[in-house]
Structure formats: structure tokens, C-alpha cells
Coordinates of C-alpha atoms in Angstrom, one line a residue:
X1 CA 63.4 123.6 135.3
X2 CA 64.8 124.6 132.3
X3 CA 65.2 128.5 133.2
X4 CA 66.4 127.5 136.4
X5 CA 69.1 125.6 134.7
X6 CA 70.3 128.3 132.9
X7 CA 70.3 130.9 135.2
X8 CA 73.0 128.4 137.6
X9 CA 75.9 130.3 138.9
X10 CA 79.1 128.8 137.3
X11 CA 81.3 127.0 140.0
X12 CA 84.4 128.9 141.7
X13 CA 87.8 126.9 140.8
X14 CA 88.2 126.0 144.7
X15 CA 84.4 124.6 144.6
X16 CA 85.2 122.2 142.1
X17 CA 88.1 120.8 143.4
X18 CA 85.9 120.5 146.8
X19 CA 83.6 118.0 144.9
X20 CA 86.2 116.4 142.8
X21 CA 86.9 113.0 144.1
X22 CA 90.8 111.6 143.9
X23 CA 91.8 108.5 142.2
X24 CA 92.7 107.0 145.4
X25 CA 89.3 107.9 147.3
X26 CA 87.4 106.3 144.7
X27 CA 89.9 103.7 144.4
X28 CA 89.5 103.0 149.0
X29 CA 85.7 103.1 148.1
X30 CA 85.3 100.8 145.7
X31 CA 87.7 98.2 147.7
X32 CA 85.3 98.4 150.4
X33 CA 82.6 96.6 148.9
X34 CA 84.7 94.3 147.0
X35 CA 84.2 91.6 149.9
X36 CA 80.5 91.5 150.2
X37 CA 81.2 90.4 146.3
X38 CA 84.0 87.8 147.0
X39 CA 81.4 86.1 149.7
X40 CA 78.6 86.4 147.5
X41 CA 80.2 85.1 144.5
X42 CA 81.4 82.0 146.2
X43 CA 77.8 81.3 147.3
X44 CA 76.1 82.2 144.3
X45 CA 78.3 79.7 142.2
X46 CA 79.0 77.1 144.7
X47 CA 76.2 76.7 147.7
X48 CA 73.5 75.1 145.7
X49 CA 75.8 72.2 145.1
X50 CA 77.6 72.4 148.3
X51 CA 74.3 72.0 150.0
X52 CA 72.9 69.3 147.7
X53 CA 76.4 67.2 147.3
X54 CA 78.6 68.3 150.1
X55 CA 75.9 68.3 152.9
X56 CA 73.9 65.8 151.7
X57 CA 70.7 68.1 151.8
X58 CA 67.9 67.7 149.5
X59 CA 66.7 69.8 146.6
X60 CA 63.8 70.6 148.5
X61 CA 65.4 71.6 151.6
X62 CA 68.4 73.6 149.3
X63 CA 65.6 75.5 147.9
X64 CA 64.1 75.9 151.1
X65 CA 67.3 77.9 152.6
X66 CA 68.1 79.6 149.5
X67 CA 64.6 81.3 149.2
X68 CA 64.3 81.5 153.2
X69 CA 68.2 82.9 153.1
X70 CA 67.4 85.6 150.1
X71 CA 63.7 86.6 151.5
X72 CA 65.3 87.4 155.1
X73 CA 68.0 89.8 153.7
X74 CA 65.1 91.2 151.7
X75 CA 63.2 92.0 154.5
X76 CA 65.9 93.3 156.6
X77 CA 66.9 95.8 153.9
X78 CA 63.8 98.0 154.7
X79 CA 64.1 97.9 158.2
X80 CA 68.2 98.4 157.6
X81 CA 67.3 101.8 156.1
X82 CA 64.6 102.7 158.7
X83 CA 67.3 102.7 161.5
X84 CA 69.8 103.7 159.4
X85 CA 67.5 106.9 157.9
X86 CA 67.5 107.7 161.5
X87 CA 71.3 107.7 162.7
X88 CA 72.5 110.7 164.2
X89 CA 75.7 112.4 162.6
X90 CA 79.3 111.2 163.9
X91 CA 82.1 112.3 163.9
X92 CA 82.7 109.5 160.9
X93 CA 79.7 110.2 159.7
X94 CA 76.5 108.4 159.7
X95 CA 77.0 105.7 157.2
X96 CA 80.3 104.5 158.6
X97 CA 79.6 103.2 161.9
X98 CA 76.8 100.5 160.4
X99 CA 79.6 99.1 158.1
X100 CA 81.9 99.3 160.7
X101 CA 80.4 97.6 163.7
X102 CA 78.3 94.5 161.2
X103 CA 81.5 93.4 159.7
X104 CA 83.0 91.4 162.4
X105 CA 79.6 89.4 162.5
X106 CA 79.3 89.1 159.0
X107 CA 82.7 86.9 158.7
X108 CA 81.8 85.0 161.8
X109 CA 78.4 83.9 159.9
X110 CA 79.9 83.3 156.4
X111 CA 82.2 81.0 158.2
X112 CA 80.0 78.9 159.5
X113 CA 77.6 78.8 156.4
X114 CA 80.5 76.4 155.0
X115 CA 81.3 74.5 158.3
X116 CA 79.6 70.8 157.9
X117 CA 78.3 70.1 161.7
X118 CA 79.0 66.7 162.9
X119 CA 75.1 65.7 162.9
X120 CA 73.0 64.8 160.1
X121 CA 69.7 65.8 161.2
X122 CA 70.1 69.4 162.2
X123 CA 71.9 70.1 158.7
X124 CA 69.0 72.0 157.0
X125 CA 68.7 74.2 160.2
X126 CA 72.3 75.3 160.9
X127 CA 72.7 76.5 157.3
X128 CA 68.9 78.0 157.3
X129 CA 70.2 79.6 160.3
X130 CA 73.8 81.2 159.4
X131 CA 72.6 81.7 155.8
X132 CA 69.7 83.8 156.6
X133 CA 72.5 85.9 159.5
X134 CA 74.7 86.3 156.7
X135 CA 72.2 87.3 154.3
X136 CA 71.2 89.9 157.1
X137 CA 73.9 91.4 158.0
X138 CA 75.5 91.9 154.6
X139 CA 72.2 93.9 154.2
X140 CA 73.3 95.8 157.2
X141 CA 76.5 96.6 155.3
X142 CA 75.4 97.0 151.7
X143 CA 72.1 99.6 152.6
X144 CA 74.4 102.3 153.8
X145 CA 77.5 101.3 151.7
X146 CA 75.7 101.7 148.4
X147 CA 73.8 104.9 150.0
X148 CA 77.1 106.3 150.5
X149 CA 77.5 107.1 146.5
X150 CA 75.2 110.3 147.4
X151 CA 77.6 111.7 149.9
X152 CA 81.2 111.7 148.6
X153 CA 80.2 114.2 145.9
X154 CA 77.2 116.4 144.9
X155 CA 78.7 116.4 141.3
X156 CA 76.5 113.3 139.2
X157 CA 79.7 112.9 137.0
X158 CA 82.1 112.1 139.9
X159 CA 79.6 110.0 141.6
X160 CA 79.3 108.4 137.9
X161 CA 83.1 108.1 137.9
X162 CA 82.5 106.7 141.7
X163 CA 80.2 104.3 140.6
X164 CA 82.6 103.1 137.7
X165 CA 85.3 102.3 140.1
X166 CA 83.1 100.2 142.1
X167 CA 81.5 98.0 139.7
X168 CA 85.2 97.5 138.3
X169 CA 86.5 96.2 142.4
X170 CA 82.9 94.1 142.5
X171 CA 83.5 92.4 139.4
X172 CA 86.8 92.0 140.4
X173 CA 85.8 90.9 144.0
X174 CA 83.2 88.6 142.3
X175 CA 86.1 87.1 140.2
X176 CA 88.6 86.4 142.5
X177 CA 85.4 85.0 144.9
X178 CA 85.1 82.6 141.9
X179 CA 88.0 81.3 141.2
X180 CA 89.1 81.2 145.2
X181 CA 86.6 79.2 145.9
X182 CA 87.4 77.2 142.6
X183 CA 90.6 76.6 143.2
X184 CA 90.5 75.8 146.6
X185 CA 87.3 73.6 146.7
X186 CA 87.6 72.0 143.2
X187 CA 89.1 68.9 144.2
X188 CA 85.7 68.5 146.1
X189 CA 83.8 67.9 142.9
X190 CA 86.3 65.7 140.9
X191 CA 86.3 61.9 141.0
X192 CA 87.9 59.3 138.6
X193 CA 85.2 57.7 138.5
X194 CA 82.9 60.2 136.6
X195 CA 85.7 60.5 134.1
X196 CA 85.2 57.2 132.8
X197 CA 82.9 58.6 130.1
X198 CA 80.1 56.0 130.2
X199 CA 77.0 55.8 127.6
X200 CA 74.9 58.8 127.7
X201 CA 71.6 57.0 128.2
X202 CA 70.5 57.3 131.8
X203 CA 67.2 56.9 131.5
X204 CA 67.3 53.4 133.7
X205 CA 66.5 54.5 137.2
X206 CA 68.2 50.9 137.9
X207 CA 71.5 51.7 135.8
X208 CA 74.4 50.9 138.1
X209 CA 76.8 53.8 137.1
X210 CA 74.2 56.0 136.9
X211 CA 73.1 55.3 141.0
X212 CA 76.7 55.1 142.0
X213 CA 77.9 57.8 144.6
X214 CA 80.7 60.2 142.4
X215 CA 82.3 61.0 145.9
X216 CA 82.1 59.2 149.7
X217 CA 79.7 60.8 152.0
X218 CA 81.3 63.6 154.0
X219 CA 80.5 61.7 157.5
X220 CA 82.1 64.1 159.8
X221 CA 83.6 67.6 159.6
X222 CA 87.4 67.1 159.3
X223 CA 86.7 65.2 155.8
X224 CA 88.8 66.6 152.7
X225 CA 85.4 68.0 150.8
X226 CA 84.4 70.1 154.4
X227 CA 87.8 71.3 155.1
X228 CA 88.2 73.0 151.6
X229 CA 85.5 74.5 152.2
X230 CA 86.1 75.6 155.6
X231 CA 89.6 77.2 154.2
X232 CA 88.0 78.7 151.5
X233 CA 85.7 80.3 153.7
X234 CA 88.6 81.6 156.1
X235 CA 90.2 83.1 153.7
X236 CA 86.9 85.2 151.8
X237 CA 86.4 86.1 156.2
X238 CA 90.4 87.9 155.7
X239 CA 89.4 89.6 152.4
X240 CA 86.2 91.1 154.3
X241 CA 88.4 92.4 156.9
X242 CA 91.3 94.2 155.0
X243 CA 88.1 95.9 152.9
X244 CA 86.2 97.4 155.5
X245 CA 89.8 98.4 157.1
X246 CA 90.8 100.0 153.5
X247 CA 87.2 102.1 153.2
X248 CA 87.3 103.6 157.0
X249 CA 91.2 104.5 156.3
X250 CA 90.3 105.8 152.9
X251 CA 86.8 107.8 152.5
X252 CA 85.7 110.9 153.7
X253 CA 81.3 110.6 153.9
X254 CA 80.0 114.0 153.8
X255 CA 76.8 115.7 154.8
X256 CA 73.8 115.8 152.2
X257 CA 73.5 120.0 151.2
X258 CA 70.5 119.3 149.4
X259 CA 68.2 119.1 151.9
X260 CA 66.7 122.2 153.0
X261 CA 65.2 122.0 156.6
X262 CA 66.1 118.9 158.3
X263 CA 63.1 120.2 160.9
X264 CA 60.8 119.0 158.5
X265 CA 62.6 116.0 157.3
X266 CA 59.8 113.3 155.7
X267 CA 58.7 110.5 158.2
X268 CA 60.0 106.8 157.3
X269 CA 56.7 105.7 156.3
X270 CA 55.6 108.5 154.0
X271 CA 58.9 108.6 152.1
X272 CA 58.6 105.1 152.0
X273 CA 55.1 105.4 149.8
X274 CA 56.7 108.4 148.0
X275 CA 59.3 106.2 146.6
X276 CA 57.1 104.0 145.7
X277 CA 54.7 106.3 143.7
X278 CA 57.7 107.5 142.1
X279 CA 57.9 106.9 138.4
X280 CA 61.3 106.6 137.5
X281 CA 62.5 104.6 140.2
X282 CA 59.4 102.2 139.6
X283 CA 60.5 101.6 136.0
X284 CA 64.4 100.7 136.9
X285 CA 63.5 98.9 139.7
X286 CA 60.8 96.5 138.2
X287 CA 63.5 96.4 134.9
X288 CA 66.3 95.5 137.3
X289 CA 64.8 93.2 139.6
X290 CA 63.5 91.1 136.5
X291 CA 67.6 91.0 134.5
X292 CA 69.2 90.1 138.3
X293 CA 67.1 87.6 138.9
X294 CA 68.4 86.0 135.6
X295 CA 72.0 87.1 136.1
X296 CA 71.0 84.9 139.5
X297 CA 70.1 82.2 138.0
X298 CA 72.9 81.8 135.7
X299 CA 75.3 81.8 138.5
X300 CA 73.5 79.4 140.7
X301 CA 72.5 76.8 137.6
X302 CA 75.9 77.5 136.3
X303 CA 78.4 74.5 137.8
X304 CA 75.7 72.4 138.0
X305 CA 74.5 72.9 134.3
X306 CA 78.1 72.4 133.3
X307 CA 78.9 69.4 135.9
X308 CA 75.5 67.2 134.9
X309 CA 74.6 68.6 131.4
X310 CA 77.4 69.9 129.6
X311 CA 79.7 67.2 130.1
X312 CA 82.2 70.1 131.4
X313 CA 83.2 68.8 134.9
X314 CA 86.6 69.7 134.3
X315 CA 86.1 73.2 132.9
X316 CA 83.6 75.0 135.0
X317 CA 86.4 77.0 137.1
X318 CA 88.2 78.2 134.2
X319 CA 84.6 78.9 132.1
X320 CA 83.7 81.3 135.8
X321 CA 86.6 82.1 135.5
X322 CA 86.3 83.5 131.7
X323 CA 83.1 84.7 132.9
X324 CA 84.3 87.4 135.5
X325 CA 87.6 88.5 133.4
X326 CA 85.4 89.4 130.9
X327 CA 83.0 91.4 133.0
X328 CA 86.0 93.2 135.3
X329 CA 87.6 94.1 131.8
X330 CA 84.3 95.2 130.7
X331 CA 83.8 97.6 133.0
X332 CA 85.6 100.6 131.5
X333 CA 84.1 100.4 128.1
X334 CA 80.5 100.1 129.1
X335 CA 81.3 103.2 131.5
X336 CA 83.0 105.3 128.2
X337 CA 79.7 103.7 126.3
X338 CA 77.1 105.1 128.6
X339 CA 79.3 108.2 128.7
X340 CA 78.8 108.8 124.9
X341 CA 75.3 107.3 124.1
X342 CA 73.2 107.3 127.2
X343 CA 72.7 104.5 130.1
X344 CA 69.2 103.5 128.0
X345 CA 71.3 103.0 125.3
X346 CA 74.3 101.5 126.9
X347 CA 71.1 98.7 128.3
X348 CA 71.0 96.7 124.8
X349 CA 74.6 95.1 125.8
X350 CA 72.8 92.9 128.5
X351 CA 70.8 90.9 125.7
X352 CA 73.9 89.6 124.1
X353 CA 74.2 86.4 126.4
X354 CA 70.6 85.6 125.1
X355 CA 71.5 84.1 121.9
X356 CA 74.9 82.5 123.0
X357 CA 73.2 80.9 126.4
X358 CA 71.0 79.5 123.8
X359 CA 73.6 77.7 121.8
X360 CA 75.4 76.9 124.8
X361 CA 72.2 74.2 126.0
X362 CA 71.8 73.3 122.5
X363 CA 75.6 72.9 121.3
X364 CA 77.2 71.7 124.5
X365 CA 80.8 72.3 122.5
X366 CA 83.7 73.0 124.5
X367 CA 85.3 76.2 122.6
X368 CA 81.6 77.6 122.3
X369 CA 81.7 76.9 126.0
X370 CA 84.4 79.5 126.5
X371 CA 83.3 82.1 123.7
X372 CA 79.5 81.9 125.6
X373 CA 81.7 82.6 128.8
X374 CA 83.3 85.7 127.6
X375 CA 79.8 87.2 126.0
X376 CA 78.1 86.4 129.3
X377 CA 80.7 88.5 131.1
X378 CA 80.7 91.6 129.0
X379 CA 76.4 91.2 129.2
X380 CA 76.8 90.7 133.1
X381 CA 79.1 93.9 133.3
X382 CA 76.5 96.2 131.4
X383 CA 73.7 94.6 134.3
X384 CA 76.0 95.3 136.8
X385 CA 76.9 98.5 136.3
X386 CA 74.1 100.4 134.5
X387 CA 70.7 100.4 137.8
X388 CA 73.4 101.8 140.5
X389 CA 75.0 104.5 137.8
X390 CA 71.1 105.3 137.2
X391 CA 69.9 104.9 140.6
X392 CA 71.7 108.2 141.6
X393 CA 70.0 109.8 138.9
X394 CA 66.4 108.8 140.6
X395 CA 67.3 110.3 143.7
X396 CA 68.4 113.7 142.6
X397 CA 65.4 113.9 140.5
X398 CA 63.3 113.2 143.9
X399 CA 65.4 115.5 145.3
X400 CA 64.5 117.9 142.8
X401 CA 60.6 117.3 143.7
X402 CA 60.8 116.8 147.4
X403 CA 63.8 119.1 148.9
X404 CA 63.1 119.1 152.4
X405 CA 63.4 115.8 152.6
X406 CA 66.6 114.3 154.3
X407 CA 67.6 111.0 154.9
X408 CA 65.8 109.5 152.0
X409 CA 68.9 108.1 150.1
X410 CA 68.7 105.0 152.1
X411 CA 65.2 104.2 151.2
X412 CA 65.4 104.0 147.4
X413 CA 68.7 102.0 148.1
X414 CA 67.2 99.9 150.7
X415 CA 64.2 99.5 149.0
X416 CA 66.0 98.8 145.5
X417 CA 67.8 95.8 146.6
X418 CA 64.9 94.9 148.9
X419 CA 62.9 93.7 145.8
X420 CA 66.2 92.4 143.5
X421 CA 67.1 90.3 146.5
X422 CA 63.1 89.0 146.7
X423 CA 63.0 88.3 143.2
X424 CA 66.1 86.3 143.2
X425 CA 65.0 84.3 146.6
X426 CA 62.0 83.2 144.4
X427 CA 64.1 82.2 141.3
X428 CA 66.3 80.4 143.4
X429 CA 63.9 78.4 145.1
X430 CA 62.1 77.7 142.4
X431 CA 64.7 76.2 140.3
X432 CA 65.9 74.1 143.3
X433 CA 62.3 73.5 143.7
X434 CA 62.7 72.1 140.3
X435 CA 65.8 70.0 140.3
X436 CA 63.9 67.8 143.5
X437 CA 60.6 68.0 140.8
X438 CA 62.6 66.6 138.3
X439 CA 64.3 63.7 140.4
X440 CA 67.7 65.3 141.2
X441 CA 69.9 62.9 143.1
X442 CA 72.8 64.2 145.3
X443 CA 76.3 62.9 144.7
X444 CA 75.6 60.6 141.8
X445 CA 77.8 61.3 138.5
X446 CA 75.2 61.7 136.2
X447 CA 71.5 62.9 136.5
X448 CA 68.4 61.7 134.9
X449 CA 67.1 63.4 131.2
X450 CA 64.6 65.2 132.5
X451 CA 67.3 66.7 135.7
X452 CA 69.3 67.7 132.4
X453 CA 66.9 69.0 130.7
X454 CA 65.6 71.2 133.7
X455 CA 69.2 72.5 134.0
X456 CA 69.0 73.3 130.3
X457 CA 65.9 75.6 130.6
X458 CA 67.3 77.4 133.9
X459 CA 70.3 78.0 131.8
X460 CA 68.9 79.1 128.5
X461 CA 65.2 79.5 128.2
X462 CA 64.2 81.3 131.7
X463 CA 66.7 84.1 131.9
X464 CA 66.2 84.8 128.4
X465 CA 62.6 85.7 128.8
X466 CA 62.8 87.7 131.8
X467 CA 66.0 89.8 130.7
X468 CA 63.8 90.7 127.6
X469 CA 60.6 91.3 129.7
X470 CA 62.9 93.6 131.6
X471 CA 64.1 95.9 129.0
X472 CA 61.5 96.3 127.5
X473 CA 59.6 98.2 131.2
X474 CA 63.2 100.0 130.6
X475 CA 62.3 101.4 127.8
X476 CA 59.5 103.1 129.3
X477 CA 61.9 104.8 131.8
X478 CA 61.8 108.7 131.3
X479 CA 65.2 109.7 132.6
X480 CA 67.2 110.8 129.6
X481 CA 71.0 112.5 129.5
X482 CA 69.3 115.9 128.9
X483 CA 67.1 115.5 131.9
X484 CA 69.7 114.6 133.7
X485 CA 71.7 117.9 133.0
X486 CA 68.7 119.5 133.9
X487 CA 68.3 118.2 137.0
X488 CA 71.6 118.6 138.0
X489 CA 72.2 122.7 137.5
X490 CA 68.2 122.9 138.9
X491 CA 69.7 121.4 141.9
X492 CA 73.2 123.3 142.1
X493 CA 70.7 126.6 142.1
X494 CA 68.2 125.1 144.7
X495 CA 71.6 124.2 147.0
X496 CA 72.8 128.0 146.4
X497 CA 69.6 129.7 147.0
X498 CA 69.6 127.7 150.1
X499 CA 73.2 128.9 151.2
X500 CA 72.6 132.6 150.6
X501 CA 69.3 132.1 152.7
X502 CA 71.4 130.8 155.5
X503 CA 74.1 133.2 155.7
X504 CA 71.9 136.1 155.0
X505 CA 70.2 134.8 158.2
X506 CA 73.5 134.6 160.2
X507 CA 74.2 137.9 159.0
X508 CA 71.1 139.2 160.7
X509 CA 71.7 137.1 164.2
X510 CA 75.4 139.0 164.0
X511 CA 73.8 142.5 163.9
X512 CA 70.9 141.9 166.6
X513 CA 73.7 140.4 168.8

């Protein structure tokens, strides 16, 4: 590989401006997924406890349609990049027309995962229901959405830069989800009666604060709690539509010119097990999966932790709020960091919220709330950014060992957030499977010790050990800068090679004609 590399034909002027992507390209790109962040911020942060003390639903049957809701967008991300591996070109492509024609759908279904139906009984299915469509067809956008990295540019540094942009909009998008649906729906969680700061020993089942109801039930559909919710969710459906609007108007997809013979194109199913056997993308994924399912877990535990342990009812917009600044400001450094030292390297950063989350459940002090906030942000930013700026990376080096394979891009992207989704079903449930373990009471102002001390474990103690369980499979990940540079020039002489091949054969059709 390493004669190959340096034997690569040096770029004319013209090429390189070909695979250069502009500032506003990148900037319609990475605006385009910004809403499938803005929806899923809003439920990460705020479903658990709009389930448990909006709807009335118990833990149980929360973690029910969280794990139900996560494992069905799992499974349809496979199947998303089956069909999608096996689109036809259009004239906008063949990544387009999938984000084009789910998005409608998609803001129909996120609506009505926030609506509160008149009946009480058929609560746990309606939101099972529209949760598990919404989870779906956001798959159906975000499969060939993230795919598309791979085909605005065959150059890894502007599909770095690419990749940069987008992370920035997504944290962005997850921020102003956030604190949207913070703004608009806090009044929801706020009673005077919870601010009477009562004695902190709840450890009477009997205690008569302690069993009182912190808001009225929501009887019917048109109360104050359900319609800020139903705005909320209006307005997240307007941000998915100018997005999708701003990506058709904006990018240009283009075909893949790496793969060699599209006659011989590998089947679904084979590629499929290919992927799987394939080292590098075994490594990041198992590493990945492992840090966003604690990532996950922060954000779901998050409001609740700070509502029923923390004592910081009145904070916990501003502290998501500190959160996702952080993270969206974040986002150039850790791009300029990985630049200089390596994406391995760049991979320590997401540890930092370890010790602070820590101090957090242990110190439950106001300004330490707020300097744990902005440390958890910069670490989120790092685990945001770094498996889809080294994904890339895994598919030109399969590229490298399997070149007349076409279509595969989808797979390892499919197939990636296949198993991060999974993983973060099962934490989900299990920690709501918890809280209803533990005795958690909907709509009551303060929970029992041991619903408190649950909260305090999903918050500091679980996503501690699996972010360091997961970098330490990183470390065992063999894709280093050099390698990459390798890879790169092995692939600009594979993709020249192949166009000299094709014209020389073109030549010869001319002169038999």
C-alpha cells in the first residue's frame, strides 16, 4: 500500500476544486439534519417524565415504549439500508428521494407522540404506537442522510471538514431542541407547592407531602401541561420542514467513483457479514455503542435526577441549557484537536464528565451544578463528533479491500446506528425498569431514598463504567492518521487506474465503430 501511495498522481488544479466543498454546501448539509436533533433532543430530555408525569403512565409501561420505541428504529435501520443499498440513480440522486419523501411522515408522528388522547386506558398504546413510527422513520431519514458524507466529496479532509459542520448544526439542533422544549413546556413541571422546601426525610410511605400530587391530573387534552406540549411539538414539526427544504435546495449528492464494476456489486447479505468481520469497524462500533448509550442515559435521567434528587427543579433548563452551549461551542476545537493529534487521541476528552458527574450525585451544589454542565458538554461534543469523523475512515479502508463493491456505504451506516440505537433501547428500559423497581411515583414532589438514590447511580456510577469500558475496546482500534494517508492516495490511484481503464476502452469502441 505504501508504494502505491507514493506512486499517486498529484491532483490537476481544476480536480481539486471539483472535490472541494463550499462553505455554504457544507453549511445546507449540516442544516439538514439539524431537525432529526431538535426532535430527538426534546425526547431524550423530556419524554421519560412526560410519560411518567404528564400522561400518567407507569415506570414499567415508560420503559416499555422507550425500549420497544429504540429497538424498532433499530431494526428498521438494517432493512432502511437494504432498500436503500438498492435504489436506482435519480436525477437527485439516490439518497435524496428517501429524505425527501419520510419527512412529511416524520412531523405527522412526532406530533402526535406529544398529543395526550382523551382516554386513559389506551395511553401506553398510542405513544408505543407513534413513538415506535417516529423512531422509524427518522431511521428512514438518518441511514441515507449520514451515508451521504461518502458522496459530496472523495477527498477524507473535506468530508472531515463536512463532518465538522454537521456535528456543529446537531449540537446546535440538540440545543435549541432543549431549551424549546424548556421554555415552552417548563411551566408544566413547576408547582408552588414543591417550593415549600419541606424536611428531606421521605422515608414514610404515609408522609402527607411526600404522597401529595405536585400538579392536577391532566384529565383531558386541552389542559395547560398537554397543550405546551402540543405547541412545542408544532413548532420542532416547522424546524423539520425548513431543514429538509434547506438540504434539497442546497447539496449536490454525487456518484461513488470508487467502485469498480457495479456488475459485480456485493449482495446485501454478504456485505452485510463482511462488515461485520471487519476489524476496524467492529472496534468503533462496540466502543461507540457502549459511550452513547451513557451519553443516553445522561440525557434521559437528567431532569429527573435534577427535579427529585438534586433539589434543582428550578434550574434544569438553564443546566441543559449550559450543557448544549458548551458542546456546540466545543465543536471547533475538538475538530482542530483531532486535526493536530489524531481522533484516538482526540477520544480522552469524553472521560472528563466522569469525575465531575461524580461530584455532581455526591455534592448536589448549585454552582458545581453548572460547572458539571459545561464539562459534560465539552465531553458530549468529543462523543459526538469523533465515530462519524472516523466512520468514513472504515469505509475507505473497506473500500480499499473490497473495490467492486458498490452500495455498501449504507450498510456500515445503517448497521452503526443499528446497534447504538439497541444499546440505548436497553439502557433506557432498564433504568425506567428501575425507577418502577425502586418505587417511583408519578406526579408526587418528592420520591422515596431509594428512587433518589437509583437516579444517583444512572447519573454517576453507570455511565461512568461503560464510557471507560468503551475506550478502552478503542484503544484497540488500528486506524491511525498515517494509515489513513495511506489509504487515501491507495485509493486516489485505484480510482485513476480505473478511469484510464475506461477511457482506453472507449477509445477502442470509437475506432471499431
Amino acid at each position: 500500500m505504501a508504494g502505491a501511495a507514493k506512486d499517486a498522481p498529484e491532483r490537476p488544479a481544476a480536480e481539486e476544486e471539483e472535490y472541494r466543498l463550499s462553505v455554504c454546501g457544507k453549511l445546507c448539509y449540516a442544516i439538514g439534519g439539524a431537525p432529526n436533533q431538535v426532535a430527538g433532543s426534546a425526547a431524550a430530555f423530556f419524554l421519560q417524565i412526560y410519560l411518567l408525569d404528564i400522561a400518567h403512565i407507569t415506570p414499567f409501561h415508560a420503559s416499555l415504549v422507550l425500549f420497544i420505541g429504540k429497538a424498532s428504529g433499530a431494526v428498521t435501520d438494517p432493512v432502511a439500508g437494504f432498500f436503500i443499498s438498492k435504489s436506482k440513480w435519480t436525477k437527485i440522486g439516490r439518497l435524496m428521494p428517501w429524505m425527501l419523501a419520510c419527512t412529511p411522515f416524520t412531523v405527522v408522528s412526532y406530533f402526535f407522540m406529544w398529543y395526550l388522547p382523551p382516554f386513559v386506558s389506551g395511553r401506553v398504546a398510542w405513544y408505543l404506537t407513534f413513538y415506535c413510527l417516529f423512531q422509524a422513520l427518522t431511521t428512514l431519514f438518518q441511514v441515507p442522510y449520514t451515508a451521504l458524507t461518502m458522496f459530496l466529496s472523495t477527498d477524507q479532509k473535506e468530508r472531515d471538514s463536512a463532518t465538522a459542520y454537521r456535528m456543529t448544526m446537531e449540537v446546535l439542533g440538540t440545543l435549541i431542541g432543549a431549551a424549546l422544549q424548556g421554555q415552552i413546556v417548563a411551566s408544566a413541571h413547576l408547582s408552588h407547592h414543591c417550593t415549600m422546601n419541606p424536611p428531606l426525610n421521605t422515608t414514610s410511605p404515609t408522609d402527607s407531602w411526600h404522597d401529595s400530587p405536585s400538579f392536577p391530573e391532566p384529565s383531558d387534552s386541552l389542559s395547560h401541561q398537554a397543550k405546551v406540549y402540543m405547541i412545542a411539538a408544532g413548532v420542532i414539526g416547522g424546524v423539520y420542514l425548513l431543514g429538509i427544504i434547506i438540504l434539497f435546495l442546497g447539496v449536490k449528492e454525487k456518484d461513488d467513483p470508487y467502485a469498480l464494476n457495479s456488475e459485480r456489486a456485493i449482495p446485501f447479505c454478504k456485505g452485510l457479514g463482511l462488515t461485520m468481520k471487519h476489524g476496524p469497524y467492529v472496534k468503533l462500533t462496540a466502543s461507540f455503542l457502549l459511550i452513547s448509550t451513557a451519553v443516553q442515559l445522561e440525557q434521559s435521567n437528567f431532569v429527573l435526577f435534577c427535579t427529585h434528587a438534586a433539589d434543582l427543579r428550578n434550574h434544569f433548563q438553564y443546566l441543559v441549557v449550559t450543557i448544549l452551549v458548551s458542546a456546540a461551542v466545543s465543536i471547533p476545537f475538538w475538530q482542530k484537536f483531532l486535526q493536530r493529534f489524531g481522533k484516538k487521541c482526540a477520544a480522552c476528552g469524553i472521560s472528563w464528565m466522569i469525575p465531575f458527574a461524580v461530584m455532581l450525585v455526591t455534592i448536589p451544589n448549585l454552582i458545581l451544578a453548572y460547572f458539571v454542565a459545561f464539562v459534560s458538554g465539552l465531553s458530549i461534543a468529543a462523543s459526538l463528533l469523533l465515530p462519524w469523523s472516523m466512520l468514513p475512515d472504515v469505509v475507505d479502508n473497506f473500500r480499499l479491500q473490497n473495490p467492486h463493491g458498490k452500495g455498501q456505504e449504507t450498510i456500515f451506516y445503517s448497521s452503526y446506528v443499528f446497534f447504538t440505537k439497541m444499546s440505548a433501547g436497553i439502557g433506557l428500559g432498564i433504568s425506567a425498569a428501575s425507577l418502577e423497581f425502586t418505587g417511583y411515583k408519578p406526579g408526587i414532589c418528592r420520591q422515596s431514598n431509594d428512587v433518589i438514590l437509583t437516579l444517583k447511580i444512572l447519573i454517576g456510577a453507570v455511565p461512568a463504567v461503560l464510557i471507560l469500558v468503551g475506550l478502552f475496546i478503542l484503544l484497540f482500534y488500528p486506524i491511525t492518521e498515517e494509515s489513513r494517508k495511506e489509504t487515501k492516495l491507495a485509493l486516489e490511484v485505484l480510482r485513476r487506474s480505473h478511469q484510464s481503464t475506461e477511457n482506453l476502452d472507449d477509445h477502442r469502441e470509437d475506432t471499431s465503430v
